């Protein structure tokens, strides 16, 4: 690493919701920038005017912010290398195309889609790799003039020189491509739209990108991009191609494997910290089998080499497990913040903060995702209190009824504060009934919560308080007579 702070970029095409694979690329770039005290640039690759949408772009920006991946330059954070939307940079691409035309390194190609498709099929039928065979490469000036005059639209192709293209990838080591296998490729389409490989190298150059970190599906693009760097006299950045996230069948993770977007996981109640932890961990560990790591430590210990070496299978259960650990760890305030949409959806948006924090604290050990909160809010709500079939069964004997009556009596005669009820009344109840452990707790739990399982009983005493406990005991007693 040179001394100058590195500049990396995340360059999504807003043609869909942010896929976890792309989020992982964004994360690696962000971690790299943070680790080496460099900058992350967000560049929106929106040249495809048909598939691109502003809604996807807005969602993408929200998703990155939700994950805590903040960019130093990009939309909304203007720097000296903007604009940061490719759609606003066409004049830059045009100027560089002119340079390549003047240097005779590109040529106009008049082939129609049908002609190109026929060539492709013919190569495939002969078991040859499909590529452009160079039909328009050596057209005479006269032929070009005639085709242009006839109104035939021209794309511009880069004339690939023979020879090998090699580079040293920061993750994969030495990589080698044969120029002869590539075929002359389009850099500007006949409709004037620059192709990805062309726009991307101009942007990476002008935005002073020092390291390109992206998925290994772009490896063959890098060969083409290196040719363009050379042709334009630019020094290329360093490249790091990380392995991709795979589905259970080891194919690239896609919709048919289930949920794949950051938005889906957010809507399913995954915490951003948990998703970051999981995406950073995937395919590696934080050393000595460590799997849970806060973001500061992830930044501190980040290494490209470890991060993206081998393809890793996305395991939803593991993500949920990590999520459950983060749910236990977060402060009630942070947890409540992330849980708000789920709390509202369950109809408890009005709960006062203190009560909500106490409930969250009481139930957090029982849930693996924020989306599971609904039933846990309901068990603290008197207006929907009811006995489950299992609870009824537990309560259906005279001895239990007696226990409940004794507790009711104790409640009526105590002046202990709500927080002290459990500690004060339980020893008395045990003494009076001669019952201990499960024999005592099971029927009490059934009566007080209406359920046979759930959070610790002491929490119910302090959160519900005297009047609510009395209300529930009355109901339980009535239901068992
Ligand atoms: N827009 C490209 C993509 O989303 C960017 C690839 C790159 O990082 O160069 O795949």
Coordinates of C-alpha atoms and ligand atoms in Angstrom, one line a residue:
X1 CA 0.0 0.0 0.0
X2 CA 1.3 3.4 -1.0
X3 CA 1.2 6.3 1.5
X4 CA -1.6 8.2 -0.2
X5 CA -5.0 7.3 1.3
X6 CA -6.8 4.8 -0.9
X7 CA -9.9 5.7 -2.8
X8 CA -12.4 2.9 -3.5
X9 CA -15.8 2.9 -5.0
X10 CA -19.1 1.1 -4.9
X11 CA -20.7 1.3 -8.3
X12 CA -24.2 -0.2 -8.3
X13 CA -26.6 -0.2 -11.2
X14 CA -30.0 0.7 -9.8
X15 CA -31.9 -1.9 -11.8
X16 CA -33.3 -3.8 -8.8
X17 CA -33.2 -3.9 -5.0
X18 CA -29.8 -4.2 -3.3
X19 CA -28.8 -7.8 -3.4
X20 CA -26.8 -9.1 -0.4
X21 CA -24.0 -10.0 -2.8
X22 CA -23.7 -6.4 -3.8
X23 CA -24.1 -5.2 -0.3
X24 CA -21.1 -7.4 0.6
X25 CA -19.1 -5.7 -2.2
X26 CA -20.1 -2.4 -0.7
X27 CA -19.2 -3.6 2.7
X28 CA -15.7 -4.8 1.6
X29 CA -15.1 -1.4 0.0
X30 CA -16.3 0.5 3.0
X31 CA -14.2 -1.7 5.4
X32 CA -11.2 -1.2 3.2
X33 CA -11.6 2.6 3.1
X34 CA -12.1 2.6 6.9
X35 CA -9.3 0.3 7.7
X36 CA -6.8 2.3 5.6
X37 CA -8.3 5.7 6.4
X38 CA -9.3 6.3 2.7
X39 CA -12.5 7.3 1.0
X40 CA -15.4 5.4 -0.4
X41 CA -17.1 6.9 -3.5
X42 CA -20.6 5.9 -4.4
X43 CA -21.2 6.0 -8.1
X44 CA -24.5 5.3 -9.7
X45 CA -24.2 3.4 -12.9
X46 CA -27.4 4.4 -14.5
X47 CA -26.6 4.3 -18.2
X48 CA -29.2 1.7 -18.9
X49 CA -32.2 4.1 -19.1
X50 CA -34.7 1.3 -19.6
X51 CA -33.8 -0.9 -16.6
X52 CA -32.7 1.9 -14.2
X53 CA -35.1 3.5 -11.8
X54 CA -35.0 6.3 -9.4
X55 CA -37.0 4.3 -6.9
X56 CA -34.3 1.6 -6.9
X57 CA -31.7 4.2 -6.5
X58 CA -33.4 5.8 -3.5
X59 CA -34.0 2.4 -1.9
X60 CA -30.3 1.5 -2.5
X61 CA -29.2 4.6 -0.8
X62 CA -31.5 4.0 2.1
X63 CA -30.4 0.4 2.4
X64 CA -26.7 1.4 2.5
X65 CA -27.5 4.0 5.1
X66 CA -29.5 1.5 7.1
X67 CA -26.5 -0.8 7.1
X68 CA -24.3 2.0 8.3
X69 CA -22.3 2.1 5.1
X70 CA -21.7 5.8 4.5
X71 CA -19.9 7.1 1.5
X72 CA -17.5 10.0 1.5
X73 CA -18.3 11.2 -2.0
X74 CA -21.3 10.5 -4.2
X75 CA -24.9 11.5 -4.5
X76 CA -25.9 13.8 -1.7
X77 CA -22.2 14.2 -0.7
X78 CA -20.6 16.1 -3.5
X79 CA -16.9 16.0 -3.8
X80 CA -14.4 17.2 -6.4
X81 CA -14.9 14.2 -8.8
X82 CA -18.6 14.5 -9.6
X83 CA -21.1 14.2 -11.0
X84 CA -21.6 10.8 -9.5
X85 CA -24.3 9.5 -11.8
X86 CA -23.0 8.1 -15.0
X87 CA -26.0 9.5 -16.8
X88 CA -24.6 12.9 -16.1
X89 CA -21.1 12.1 -17.4
X90 CA -21.8 11.4 -21.1
X91 CA -19.7 14.4 -22.3
X92 CA -16.7 12.9 -20.5
X93 CA -17.2 9.5 -22.3
X94 CA -17.6 11.2 -25.6
X95 CA -14.4 13.2 -25.2
X96 CA -12.5 10.0 -24.5
X97 CA -14.1 8.2 -27.4
X98 CA -12.8 11.0 -29.6
X99 CA -9.3 10.4 -28.4
X100 CA -9.5 6.7 -29.2
X101 CA -11.0 7.5 -32.6
X102 CA -8.2 10.0 -33.3
X103 CA -5.6 7.4 -32.3
X104 CA -7.3 4.8 -34.5
X105 CA -7.7 2.4 -31.7
X106 CA -11.4 2.0 -32.2
X107 CA -13.6 1.6 -35.3
X108 CA -17.2 2.0 -36.2
X109 CA -19.1 -1.3 -36.5
X110 CA -22.3 -1.4 -38.6
X111 CA -23.3 -4.9 -37.9
X112 CA -26.9 -5.4 -37.0
X113 CA -28.1 -7.4 -34.0
X114 CA -29.3 -10.1 -36.4
X115 CA -25.9 -10.4 -38.0
X116 CA -24.2 -10.5 -34.6
X117 CA -26.6 -13.1 -33.4
X118 CA -26.0 -15.3 -36.5
X119 CA -22.2 -15.1 -35.9
X120 CA -22.7 -16.1 -32.3
X121 CA -24.8 -19.1 -33.2
X122 CA -22.5 -20.2 -35.9
X123 CA -19.5 -20.1 -33.5
X124 CA -21.4 -21.9 -30.8
X125 CA -22.6 -24.6 -33.3
X126 CA -18.9 -25.2 -34.0
X127 CA -18.1 -25.4 -30.3
X128 CA -16.1 -22.2 -30.5
X129 CA -16.2 -19.4 -28.0
X130 CA -18.6 -16.7 -29.2
X131 CA -16.9 -13.4 -29.9
X132 CA -16.8 -10.7 -32.5
X133 CA -14.7 -11.9 -35.5
X134 CA -13.9 -8.4 -36.7
X135 CA -16.1 -8.0 -39.8
X136 CA -16.1 -4.2 -39.6
X137 CA -12.5 -3.9 -38.5
X138 CA -10.9 -3.3 -41.9
X139 CA -13.7 -1.5 -43.8
X140 CA -12.4 1.0 -46.2
X141 CA -13.0 4.7 -45.6
X142 CA -15.2 4.6 -48.6
X143 CA -17.4 1.7 -47.3
X144 CA -17.7 3.4 -43.9
X145 CA -18.7 6.6 -45.7
X146 CA -21.3 4.8 -47.7
X147 CA -22.9 3.0 -44.7
X148 CA -22.9 6.2 -42.7
X149 CA -24.5 8.1 -45.6
X150 CA -27.2 5.4 -45.8
X151 CA -28.0 6.1 -42.2
X152 CA -26.7 2.8 -40.7
X153 CA -26.1 3.4 -37.0
X154 CA -22.6 2.6 -35.8
X155 CA -21.3 1.3 -32.6
X156 CA -17.7 1.8 -31.7
X157 CA -15.5 -1.2 -31.1
X158 CA -12.1 -1.4 -29.5
X159 CA -9.6 -3.1 -31.6
X160 CA -8.1 -5.8 -29.3
X161 CA -4.4 -6.2 -29.9
X162 CA -2.9 -9.7 -29.8
X163 CA -1.0 -10.8 -26.8
X164 CA -1.6 -11.7 -23.2
X165 CA -3.1 -9.5 -20.5
X166 CA -1.8 -10.2 -17.0
X167 CA -2.4 -8.6 -13.7
X168 CA -1.9 -9.4 -10.1
X169 CA -5.2 -9.6 -8.2
X170 CA -5.0 -8.7 -4.6
X171 CA -7.2 -11.6 -3.6
X172 CA -6.6 -14.2 -6.4
X173 CA -2.9 -13.6 -7.2
X174 CA -1.7 -13.6 -10.9
X175 CA -4.4 -13.6 -13.5
X176 CA -3.9 -14.1 -17.3
X177 CA -6.1 -13.6 -20.3
X178 CA -5.3 -14.1 -24.0
X179 CA -6.2 -11.1 -26.1
X180 CA -7.0 -13.4 -29.1
X181 CA -9.8 -15.0 -27.2
X182 CA -11.6 -11.7 -26.4
X183 CA -12.7 -10.3 -29.7
X184 CA -13.1 -6.6 -30.4
X185 CA -15.7 -5.3 -27.9
X186 CA -18.1 -2.5 -28.1
X187 CA -17.3 0.6 -26.0
X188 CA -20.1 2.9 -27.3
X189 CA -23.3 1.4 -28.6
X190 CA -25.0 2.6 -31.8
X191 CA -27.5 4.6 -29.7
X192 CA -24.6 6.6 -28.2
X193 CA -24.7 4.9 -24.8
X194 CA -21.3 4.0 -23.5
X195 CA -20.8 0.3 -22.6
X196 CA -20.1 -0.6 -19.0
X197 CA -16.4 -1.4 -19.6
X198 CA -15.7 1.9 -21.2
X199 CA -17.6 4.2 -18.8
X200 CA -16.2 2.4 -15.8
X201 CA -12.6 2.9 -16.6
X202 CA -13.1 6.6 -17.4
X203 CA -14.9 7.1 -14.1
X204 CA -12.4 5.1 -12.1
X205 CA -9.6 7.1 -13.7
X206 CA -11.2 10.5 -13.2
X207 CA -12.4 9.7 -9.7
X208 CA -8.9 8.8 -8.8
X209 CA -9.8 5.3 -7.7
X210 CA -6.8 3.4 -6.4
X211 CA -8.4 0.0 -5.7
X212 CA -11.3 -1.7 -7.5
X213 CA -12.9 -4.3 -5.2
X214 CA -15.7 -6.2 -6.8
X215 CA -17.1 -9.7 -7.3
X216 CA -15.2 -12.3 -9.3
X217 CA -18.0 -12.3 -12.0
X218 CA -16.2 -9.1 -13.2
X219 CA -12.9 -10.8 -13.7
X220 CA -13.1 -11.1 -17.5
X221 CA -14.2 -7.5 -17.7
X222 CA -11.0 -6.5 -16.0
X223 CA -9.0 -7.9 -18.9
X224 CA -11.0 -5.6 -21.3
X225 CA -10.7 -2.6 -18.9
X226 CA -6.9 -3.1 -18.7
X227 CA -6.7 -2.8 -22.5
X228 CA -8.6 0.5 -22.3
X229 CA -6.4 1.8 -19.6
X230 CA -3.4 1.1 -21.7
X231 CA -5.0 2.6 -24.8
X232 CA -5.8 5.8 -23.0
X233 CA -2.4 6.0 -21.3
X234 CA -3.9 5.7 -17.8
X235 CA -2.3 3.8 -14.9
X236 CA -4.8 1.2 -13.8
X237 CA -5.8 0.8 -10.2
X238 CA -5.2 -2.3 -8.3
X239 CA -7.9 -5.0 -8.5
X240 CA -9.3 -7.3 -6.0
X241 CA -12.0 -9.8 -7.1
X242 CA -13.8 -11.4 -4.2
X243 CA -15.7 -14.7 -4.3
X244 CA -19.4 -14.6 -4.6
X245 CA -22.2 -15.7 -2.2
X246 CA -23.6 -19.0 -3.2
X247 CA -26.9 -20.8 -2.7
X248 CA -27.3 -24.2 -1.2
X249 CA -26.5 -25.8 -4.6
X250 CA -23.3 -23.7 -4.9
X251 CA -24.8 -21.7 -7.7
X252 CA -24.6 -17.9 -7.4
X253 CA -27.2 -16.8 -4.8
X254 CA -30.3 -15.8 -6.7
X255 CA -34.0 -15.3 -6.1
X256 CA -34.7 -19.0 -6.6
X257 CA -32.8 -19.6 -3.3
X258 CA -35.2 -17.4 -1.4
X259 CA -34.7 -14.0 0.1
X260 CA -31.7 -12.2 -1.4
X261 CA -32.1 -8.5 -0.9
X262 CA -31.1 -6.3 2.0
X263 CA -34.7 -4.9 2.0
X264 CA -36.2 -8.4 2.5
X265 CA -33.9 -9.2 5.4
X266 CA -34.7 -5.8 7.0
X267 CA -38.4 -6.5 6.6
X268 CA -38.0 -9.9 8.1
X269 CA -36.5 -8.3 11.2
X270 CA -32.8 -8.7 10.8
X271 CA -30.7 -6.0 12.6
X272 CA -28.2 -4.1 10.4
X273 CA -25.4 -4.9 12.8
X274 CA -26.2 -8.6 12.4
X275 CA -26.3 -8.5 8.6
X276 CA -23.0 -6.6 8.6
X277 CA -21.5 -9.2 10.9
X278 CA -22.8 -12.1 8.8
X279 CA -21.7 -10.6 5.5
X280 CA -18.2 -9.9 6.8
X281 CA -18.0 -13.4 8.3
X282 CA -19.3 -15.3 5.4
X283 CA -16.7 -17.6 3.9
X284 CA -14.2 -16.7 6.6
X285 CA -14.0 -16.3 10.3
X286 CA -12.6 -13.5 12.4
X287 CA -9.7 -15.7 13.4
X288 CA -9.6 -18.6 15.8
X289 CA -13.2 -19.5 15.0
X290 CA -14.6 -16.2 16.2
X291 CA -17.9 -15.5 14.6
X292 CA -19.3 -12.5 16.4
X293 CA -17.5 -9.2 15.9
X294 CA -18.6 -5.6 16.3
X295 CA -18.1 -3.3 13.4
X296 CA -15.1 -1.4 14.9
X297 CA -13.3 -4.7 15.3
X298 CA -14.3 -5.8 11.8
X299 CA -12.7 -2.6 10.5
X300 CA -9.7 -3.0 12.6
X301 CA -9.0 -6.6 11.6
X302 CA -10.2 -6.3 8.0
X303 CA -8.0 -7.9 5.3
X304 CA -9.0 -8.3 1.7
X305 CA -7.2 -11.5 1.5
X306 CA -9.3 -13.1 4.2
X307 CA -12.5 -11.4 3.2
X308 CA -13.3 -12.8 -0.2
X309 CA -11.2 -15.8 -0.9
X310 CA -13.7 -18.6 -1.1
X311 CA -17.3 -18.8 -2.3
X312 CA -19.6 -19.2 0.7
X313 CA -23.0 -20.6 1.0
X314 CA -25.6 -18.3 2.4
X315 CA -27.1 -19.8 5.5
X316 CA -30.3 -18.1 6.6
X317 CA -30.3 -20.0 9.9
X318 CA -26.9 -18.8 10.7
X319 CA -27.9 -15.2 10.0
X320 CA -30.9 -15.6 12.3
X321 CA -28.7 -17.1 15.0
X322 CA -26.3 -14.1 14.7
X323 CA -29.4 -11.8 14.7
X324 CA -30.6 -13.4 18.0
X325 CA -27.3 -12.7 19.6
X326 CA -27.4 -9.1 18.5
X327 CA -31.0 -8.8 19.8
X328 CA -29.7 -9.9 23.2
X329 CA -26.8 -7.5 23.0
X330 CA -28.3 -4.2 21.8
X331 CA -29.5 -1.5 24.2
X332 CA -33.3 -1.4 24.6
X333 CA -33.2 2.1 23.0
X334 CA -31.4 0.9 19.8
X335 CA -33.5 -2.3 19.8
X336 CA -36.7 -0.3 20.1
X337 CA -35.6 2.0 17.3
X338 CA -35.1 -0.8 14.9
X339 CA -38.2 -2.6 16.1
X340 CA -40.6 0.4 15.6
X341 CA -42.1 -0.8 12.3
X342 CA -42.8 -4.2 13.8
X343 CA -44.2 -2.7 17.0
X344 CA -46.5 -0.5 14.9
X345 CA -47.6 -3.4 12.7
X346 CA -48.5 -5.3 15.8
X347 CA -50.7 -2.4 16.9
X348 CA -48.5 -1.2 19.8
X349 CA -47.1 2.0 18.4
X350 CA -48.6 3.9 21.3
X351 CA -46.8 2.1 24.1
X352 CA -44.9 4.4 26.4
X353 CA -41.2 4.2 26.2
X354 CA -40.3 2.9 29.6
X355 CA -42.9 0.1 29.4
X356 CA -41.7 -0.8 25.9
X357 CA -38.0 -0.9 27.0
X358 CA -38.9 -3.1 29.9
X359 CA -40.9 -5.5 27.8
X360 CA -38.1 -5.7 25.2
X361 CA -35.6 -6.4 27.9
X362 CA -37.9 -9.2 29.2
X363 CA -38.5 -10.9 25.9
X364 CA -35.3 -10.4 23.9
X365 CA -33.9 -13.8 24.8
X366 CA -37.0 -15.4 23.3
X367 CA -36.8 -14.0 19.8
X368 CA -34.4 -14.4 16.8
X369 CA -35.9 -11.7 14.7
X370 CA -37.5 -8.3 15.3
X371 CA -40.6 -9.6 13.4
X372 CA -41.4 -12.0 16.2
X373 CA -42.2 -9.2 18.6
X374 CA -46.0 -9.1 18.1
X375 CA -47.1 -12.1 20.3
X376 CA -44.7 -10.9 23.0
X377 CA -46.3 -7.5 23.2
X378 CA -49.7 -9.1 23.4
X379 CA -48.9 -11.3 26.4
X380 CA -48.4 -8.1 28.4
X381 CA -51.6 -6.6 27.2
X382 CA -54.6 -7.2 29.5
X383 CA -57.1 -6.4 26.8
X384 CA -56.1 -9.5 24.9
X385 CA -55.3 -11.7 27.8
X386 CA -56.7 -15.2 27.4
X387 CA -55.8 -18.7 28.5
X388 CA -54.4 -21.1 25.9
X389 CA -55.7 -24.6 25.9
X390 CA -52.4 -25.8 27.6
X391 CA -52.7 -23.1 30.3
X392 CA -56.3 -24.2 31.0
X393 CA -55.2 -27.7 31.4
X394 CA -52.5 -26.7 33.9
X395 CA -55.0 -24.8 35.9
X396 CA -57.7 -27.4 36.0
X397 CA -57.4 -28.6 39.6
X398 CA -58.5 -27.4 43.0
X399 CA -55.1 -27.2 44.5
X400 CA -54.0 -24.7 41.7
X401 CA -57.1 -22.7 42.3
X402 CA -56.1 -22.5 46.0
X403 CA -52.6 -21.3 45.0
X404 CA -54.0 -18.5 42.9
X405 CA -56.4 -17.4 45.6
X406 CA -53.5 -17.3 48.1
X407 CA -51.5 -15.2 45.7
X408 CA -54.4 -12.9 45.2
X409 CA -54.7 -12.4 49.0
X410 CA -51.0 -11.6 49.2
X411 CA -51.3 -9.1 46.4
X412 CA -54.2 -7.4 48.1
X413 CA -52.3 -7.0 51.3
X414 CA -48.9 -6.0 50.2
X415 CA -47.4 -2.5 49.9
X416 CA -44.3 -3.7 48.0
X417 CA -43.5 -1.7 44.9
X418 CA -44.2 -3.5 41.5
X419 CA -40.5 -4.1 41.1
X420 CA -40.3 -5.9 44.4
X421 CA -43.5 -7.9 44.2
X422 CA -41.9 -11.1 42.9
X423 CA -39.1 -11.1 45.5
X424 CA -41.5 -10.3 48.3
X425 CA -44.5 -12.5 47.5
X426 CA -43.0 -15.7 46.1
X427 CA -41.2 -16.8 49.3
X428 CA -44.5 -16.2 51.2
X429 CA -46.5 -18.1 48.6
X430 CA -44.1 -21.0 48.7
X431 CA -44.3 -21.0 52.5
X432 CA -48.1 -20.9 52.6
X433 CA -48.6 -23.5 49.9
X434 CA -45.7 -25.8 50.6
X435 CA -45.0 -25.8 46.8
X436 CA -41.7 -25.0 45.2
X437 CA -40.0 -25.0 41.7
X438 CA -42.0 -26.2 38.7
X439 CA -45.0 -27.2 40.8
X440 CA -45.4 -23.6 41.8
X441 CA -44.2 -21.8 38.7
X442 CA -46.0 -23.7 36.0
X443 CA -49.6 -23.0 37.2
X444 CA -48.6 -19.4 38.0
X445 CA -47.1 -18.8 34.6
X446 CA -50.2 -20.3 33.0
X447 CA -52.5 -18.0 35.1
X448 CA -50.5 -14.8 34.8
X449 CA -49.3 -15.0 31.1
X450 CA -52.1 -17.2 29.8
X451 CA -49.4 -19.4 28.2
X452 CA -47.3 -22.3 29.3
X453 CA -44.0 -20.9 27.9
X454 CA -42.4 -17.5 27.7
X455 CA -40.1 -15.0 29.4
X456 CA -39.1 -15.2 33.0
X457 CA -42.0 -15.0 35.4
X458 CA -40.4 -12.3 37.6
X459 CA -40.5 -9.9 34.7
X460 CA -44.2 -10.3 34.5
X461 CA -44.7 -9.3 38.1
X462 CA -42.7 -6.1 37.7
X463 CA -44.0 -5.1 34.2
X464 CA -47.7 -6.0 34.9
X465 CA -47.8 -4.6 38.4
X466 CA -50.4 -5.2 41.1
X467 CA -53.6 -4.3 39.4
X468 CA -52.9 -6.2 36.2
X469 CA -51.8 -9.2 38.1
X470 CA -55.0 -9.1 40.1
X471 CA -57.1 -8.8 37.0
X472 CA -55.4 -11.8 35.5
X473 CA -55.7 -13.9 38.6
X474 CA -59.4 -13.2 38.8
X475 CA -59.8 -14.2 35.2
X476 CA -57.8 -17.4 35.7
X477 CA -59.7 -18.3 38.8
X478 CA -63.0 -17.7 37.1
X479 CA -62.0 -19.7 34.1
X480 CA -61.1 -22.7 36.2
X481 CA -64.3 -23.0 38.2
Ligands
LIG1 N1 -22.4 -1.4 -12.2 C1 -21.5 -2.6 -12.1 C2 -22.3 -3.7 -11.3 O1 -23.2 -3.4 -10.6 C3 -20.3 -2.2 -11.4 C4 -19.2 -3.3 -11.5 C5 -17.9 -2.7 -11.0 O2 -17.7 -2.6 -9.8 O3 -17.1 -2.3 -11.8 O4 -22.0 -4.8 -11.4

